[in-house]
Tab-separated table of C-alpha atoms and ligand atoms in Angstrom:
chain	number	residue	atom	x	y	z
A	101	UNK	CA	0.037	-0.153	-0.095
A	102	UNK	CA	1.276	3.735	-1.072
A	103	UNK	CA	2.084	5.878	1.812
A	104	UNK	CA	-0.730	7.885	3.193
A	105	UNK	CA	-0.581	11.458	3.424
A	106	UNK	CA	-3.536	12.703	5.974
A	107	UNK	CA	-5.109	15.681	8.051
A	108	UNK	CA	-7.303	15.011	10.995
A	109	UNK	CA	-9.662	17.814	11.745
A	110	UNK	CA	-12.391	18.610	14.343
A	111	UNK	CA	-12.952	20.929	17.079
A	112	UNK	CA	-10.962	20.656	20.077
A	113	UNK	CA	-12.512	17.835	22.431
A	114	UNK	CA	-13.766	15.923	19.290
A	115	UNK	CA	-11.394	12.895	20.365
A	116	UNK	CA	-8.884	13.656	17.610
A	117	UNK	CA	-5.826	12.830	19.756
A	118	UNK	CA	-7.038	9.434	20.734
A	119	UNK	CA	-8.578	8.811	16.975
A	120	UNK	CA	-5.395	9.833	15.618
A	121	UNK	CA	-2.801	7.329	17.127
A	122	UNK	CA	-5.090	4.627	16.830
A	123	UNK	CA	-5.296	5.676	12.971
A	124	UNK	CA	-1.846	6.110	12.444
A	125	UNK	CA	-1.222	2.324	13.678
A	126	UNK	CA	-3.761	1.185	11.589
A	127	UNK	CA	-2.584	2.534	8.357
A	128	UNK	CA	1.206	2.398	9.557
A	129	UNK	CA	1.739	6.395	9.162
A	130	UNK	CA	3.645	8.508	11.423
A	131	UNK	CA	1.230	10.548	13.886
A	132	UNK	CA	2.436	14.161	13.838
A	133	UNK	CA	0.456	16.168	16.287
A	134	UNK	CA	1.555	19.990	16.607
A	135	UNK	CA	0.255	20.270	20.099
A	136	UNK	CA	2.086	17.529	21.233
A	137	UNK	CA	5.227	19.293	19.548
A	138	UNK	CA	4.913	22.372	21.127
A	139	UNK	CA	4.162	20.552	24.629
A	140	UNK	CA	7.467	18.759	24.273
A	141	UNK	CA	9.014	22.106	23.546
A	142	UNK	CA	7.287	23.264	26.514
A	143	UNK	CA	8.812	20.432	28.549
A	144	UNK	CA	12.190	20.824	27.465
A	145	UNK	CA	12.252	24.517	28.038
A	146	UNK	CA	13.236	25.302	24.640
A	147	UNK	CA	13.363	29.028	23.342
A	148	UNK	CA	10.299	27.526	21.341
A	149	UNK	CA	8.805	25.936	23.698
A	150	UNK	CA	9.374	29.386	26.025
A	151	UNK	CA	7.485	31.254	23.308
A	152	UNK	CA	4.574	29.158	22.833
A	153	UNK	CA	3.709	28.255	26.276
A	154	UNK	CA	1.753	31.860	27.231
A	155	UNK	CA	0.008	31.775	23.851
A	156	UNK	CA	-1.128	27.809	24.212
A	157	UNK	CA	-2.008	29.189	27.891
A	158	UNK	CA	-4.551	31.831	26.766
A	159	UNK	CA	-5.970	29.276	23.973
A	160	UNK	CA	-4.071	31.395	21.016
A	161	UNK	CA	-2.687	30.416	17.622
A	162	UNK	CA	0.971	30.090	17.758
A	163	UNK	CA	2.236	31.898	14.554
A	164	UNK	CA	2.219	30.375	10.988
A	165	UNK	CA	6.001	30.957	9.953
A	166	UNK	CA	6.912	29.038	13.579
A	167	UNK	CA	4.222	26.101	12.862
A	168	UNK	CA	4.865	25.581	8.991
A	169	UNK	CA	8.568	25.268	10.173
A	170	UNK	CA	8.037	22.645	12.517
A	171	UNK	CA	5.694	20.575	9.908
A	172	UNK	CA	8.487	21.333	6.871
A	173	UNK	CA	11.088	19.797	8.787
A	174	UNK	CA	9.016	16.804	9.757
A	175	UNK	CA	7.453	16.021	6.543
A	176	UNK	CA	11.276	16.019	4.920
A	177	UNK	CA	12.442	13.386	7.232
A	178	UNK	CA	12.727	9.975	5.803
A	179	UNK	CA	10.393	8.038	7.899
A	180	UNK	CA	7.395	10.211	7.031
A	181	UNK	CA	8.480	10.316	3.363
A	182	UNK	CA	8.552	6.230	3.314
A	183	UNK	CA	5.146	5.616	5.990
A	184	UNK	CA	3.195	8.658	5.047
A	185	UNK	CA	1.958	10.910	7.949
A	186	UNK	CA	-1.104	11.527	9.840
A	187	UNK	CA	-1.403	15.480	10.583
A	188	UNK	CA	-3.075	16.443	13.876
A	189	UNK	CA	-3.776	20.121	14.838
A	190	UNK	CA	-2.061	21.444	11.571
A	191	UNK	CA	-3.670	23.029	9.334
A	192	UNK	CA	-5.690	25.210	11.415
A	193	UNK	CA	-6.052	28.021	9.205
A	194	UNK	CA	-6.031	28.183	5.271
A	195	UNK	CA	-2.914	30.004	5.269
A	196	UNK	CA	-1.420	27.083	6.954
A	197	UNK	CA	-3.280	24.951	4.691
A	198	UNK	CA	-1.814	26.633	1.444
A	199	UNK	CA	1.508	26.344	3.241
A	200	UNK	CA	0.959	22.487	3.569
A	201	UNK	CA	0.044	22.114	-0.370
A	202	UNK	CA	3.441	23.905	-0.830
A	203	UNK	CA	5.346	21.694	1.407
A	204	UNK	CA	4.050	18.565	-0.368
A	205	UNK	CA	4.643	19.851	-3.579
A	206	UNK	CA	8.290	20.694	-3.001
A	207	UNK	CA	8.710	16.997	-1.772
A	208	UNK	CA	6.893	15.534	-4.675
A	209	UNK	CA	4.113	14.451	-2.314
A	210	UNK	CA	0.068	15.251	-2.006
A	211	UNK	CA	-2.385	14.909	0.601
A	212	UNK	CA	-4.932	11.876	0.248
A	213	UNK	CA	-7.711	12.603	2.637
A	214	UNK	CA	-8.802	15.205	5.177
A	215	UNK	CA	-10.975	13.645	8.090
A	216	UNK	CA	-13.041	15.554	10.125
A	217	UNK	CA	-14.657	14.388	13.573
A	218	UNK	CA	-17.729	16.195	13.641
A	219	UNK	CA	-19.127	16.493	17.422
A	220	UNK	CA	-21.286	19.651	18.710
A	221	UNK	CA	-20.019	22.261	20.862
A	222	UNK	CA	-21.539	21.253	24.315
A	223	UNK	CA	-20.147	17.776	23.933
A	224	UNK	CA	-16.731	18.725	23.132
A	225	UNK	CA	-16.602	21.682	25.875
A	226	UNK	CA	-17.637	18.752	28.098
A	227	UNK	CA	-15.167	16.415	27.041
A	228	UNK	CA	-12.436	18.664	27.361
A	229	UNK	CA	-13.241	19.953	31.075
A	230	UNK	CA	-13.240	16.309	31.874
A	231	UNK	CA	-9.705	15.758	30.486
A	232	UNK	CA	-8.082	18.371	32.613
A	233	UNK	CA	-5.318	19.280	30.799
A	234	UNK	CA	-3.439	22.585	32.144
A	235	UNK	CA	-4.803	24.668	29.202
A	236	UNK	CA	-8.345	23.306	29.560
A	237	UNK	CA	-9.785	26.689	31.722
A	238	UNK	CA	-12.966	27.407	31.033
A	239	UNK	CA	-11.578	30.784	29.418
A	240	UNK	CA	-9.127	29.211	27.186
A	241	UNK	CA	-11.827	26.315	25.963
A	242	UNK	CA	-14.338	29.271	24.767
A	243	UNK	CA	-11.473	31.015	22.805
A	244	UNK	CA	-10.371	27.444	21.415
A	245	UNK	CA	-13.639	26.921	20.337
A	246	UNK	CA	-14.400	30.375	18.952
A	247	UNK	CA	-11.153	30.344	17.242
A	248	UNK	CA	-11.747	27.036	15.472
A	249	UNK	CA	-15.169	28.334	14.289
A	250	UNK	CA	-13.754	31.351	12.863
A	251	UNK	CA	-10.235	30.117	11.362
A	252	UNK	CA	-10.429	26.335	11.356
A	253	UNK	CA	-14.082	25.709	9.983
A	254	UNK	CA	-12.946	27.517	6.654
A	255	UNK	CA	-10.520	24.701	6.399
A	256	UNK	CA	-13.466	22.194	5.622
A	257	UNK	CA	-14.195	24.423	2.346
A	258	UNK	CA	-10.590	24.338	1.478
A	259	UNK	CA	-10.356	20.271	1.867
A	260	UNK	CA	-13.940	19.838	0.226
A	261	UNK	CA	-13.229	22.139	-3.076
A	262	UNK	CA	-10.086	19.537	-3.305
A	263	UNK	CA	-12.330	16.340	-2.996
A	264	UNK	CA	-10.042	15.183	-0.043
A	265	UNK	CA	-13.014	15.616	2.840
A	266	UNK	CA	-14.566	13.167	4.674
A	267	UNK	CA	-16.761	13.783	7.612
A	268	UNK	CA	-18.034	11.660	10.392
A	269	UNK	CA	-20.168	11.711	13.218
A	270	UNK	CA	-18.134	11.655	16.483
A	271	UNK	CA	-20.852	10.906	18.910
A	272	UNK	CA	-20.289	7.299	19.747
A	273	UNK	CA	-17.823	4.946	21.749
A	274	UNK	CA	-14.452	5.182	20.635
A	275	UNK	CA	-14.628	1.788	18.912
A	276	UNK	CA	-17.537	3.254	16.642
A	277	UNK	CA	-15.718	6.529	15.469
A	278	UNK	CA	-12.504	4.584	14.644
A	279	UNK	CA	-14.661	2.140	12.340
A	280	UNK	CA	-16.473	5.376	10.973
A	281	UNK	CA	-13.295	6.912	10.151
A	282	UNK	CA	-11.567	3.997	8.847
A	283	UNK	CA	-14.418	3.250	6.361
A	284	UNK	CA	-14.195	6.958	5.020
A	285	UNK	CA	-10.745	6.972	4.597
A	286	UNK	CA	-10.643	4.167	2.960
A	287	UNK	CA	-13.672	5.327	0.403
A	288	UNK	CA	-12.091	8.670	-0.085
A	289	UNK	CA	-8.404	7.570	-0.477
A	290	UNK	CA	-9.576	4.586	-2.717
A	291	UNK	CA	-8.418	5.976	-5.976
A	292	UNK	CA	-5.020	6.629	-4.779
A	293	UNK	CA	-4.037	3.601	-3.145
B	567	LIG	P1	-4.164	20.745	20.529
B	567	LIG	O1	-3.415	19.763	20.928
B	567	LIG	O2	-3.602	20.934	18.723
B	567	LIG	O3	-5.072	21.483	20.798
B	567	LIG	O4	-3.094	22.453	20.645
B	567	LIG	C1	-2.559	23.076	22.028
B	567	LIG	C2	-1.982	24.293	21.284
B	567	LIG	O5	-1.056	24.201	20.781
B	567	LIG	C3	-3.141	25.254	20.810
B	567	LIG	O6	-4.328	25.569	21.588
B	567	LIG	C4	-2.504	26.554	20.287
B	567	LIG	O7	-2.017	27.133	20.986
B	567	LIG	C5	-1.098	25.332	20.028
B	567	LIG	N1	-0.601	24.877	18.320
B	567	LIG	C6	-1.448	23.559	18.327
B	567	LIG	N2	-0.824	23.341	16.637
B	567	LIG	C7	-0.843	24.504	16.086
B	567	LIG	C8	-1.226	25.170	14.688
B	567	LIG	N3	-1.113	24.348	13.754
B	567	LIG	N4	-0.871	26.366	14.514
B	567	LIG	C9	-1.187	27.123	15.667
B	567	LIG	N5	-1.281	26.768	16.960
B	567	LIG	C10	-1.191	25.457	17.124
C-alpha cells in the first residue's frame, strides 16, 4: 500500500488525539501532532517552548511561520516519506493549508484525505473539562472553540473543494467512531492507493 498523507480535523474535544493514534497504527503512518510537538518543546524548556507557552495557555494560535517550519522539517524526514503521515492539529488556518500544499509539492507529495470528526460544541466542551489539561480552563476552552469556528472551520471548504474531505459523526463509543473513520479514509483515498 502506498504511504497515506492525511489530515485529521475537528473542534478541540472531538477526540482527535485518541483517534489519531489508532489511525496511525492502522495505516502504518507517522502521527504528527503539532500540539504534542509544542508541549514537548515547553517541557524541554527550549526557546520555542518558552515563546509558545503563554500563547497556548491563553488558547491562542502560535504563529504560522513557526508552525510551518515545524511541519516542513518533519515532513522532509525519511520516515515520513516512506510511511506517510497523519497530521493532527495542523493545518489550523487556510494560510497553513496553503503552506502545507506548497511544502508537499516541494517534496513531490500530495494529500490523500482530510477526515473531519464532527462533535457538537456542548459535548466537546464537556469532554475538554473532563480531561483536565493545564490549558483546559473554561476561558481558554471558550477561546479555542471560538477560534476554531472562525479560522479552522473555513478549512473544511478548502479540503472539500479539493475532494479530500470526509466527515464522520464523532458521537458514539471510541470504537464506533474509529470504524467510521477507517471506512471514510478507505473510500476517500481509494483511487489513490
Ligand atoms: P492541540 O493539542 O492541537 O489542541 O494544540 C494545543 C495548542 O497548541 C493550541 O491551543 C495552540 O495554541 C497550539 N497549536 C497547536 N497546533 C497549532 C497550529 N497548527 N497552529 C497554531 N497553533 C497551534
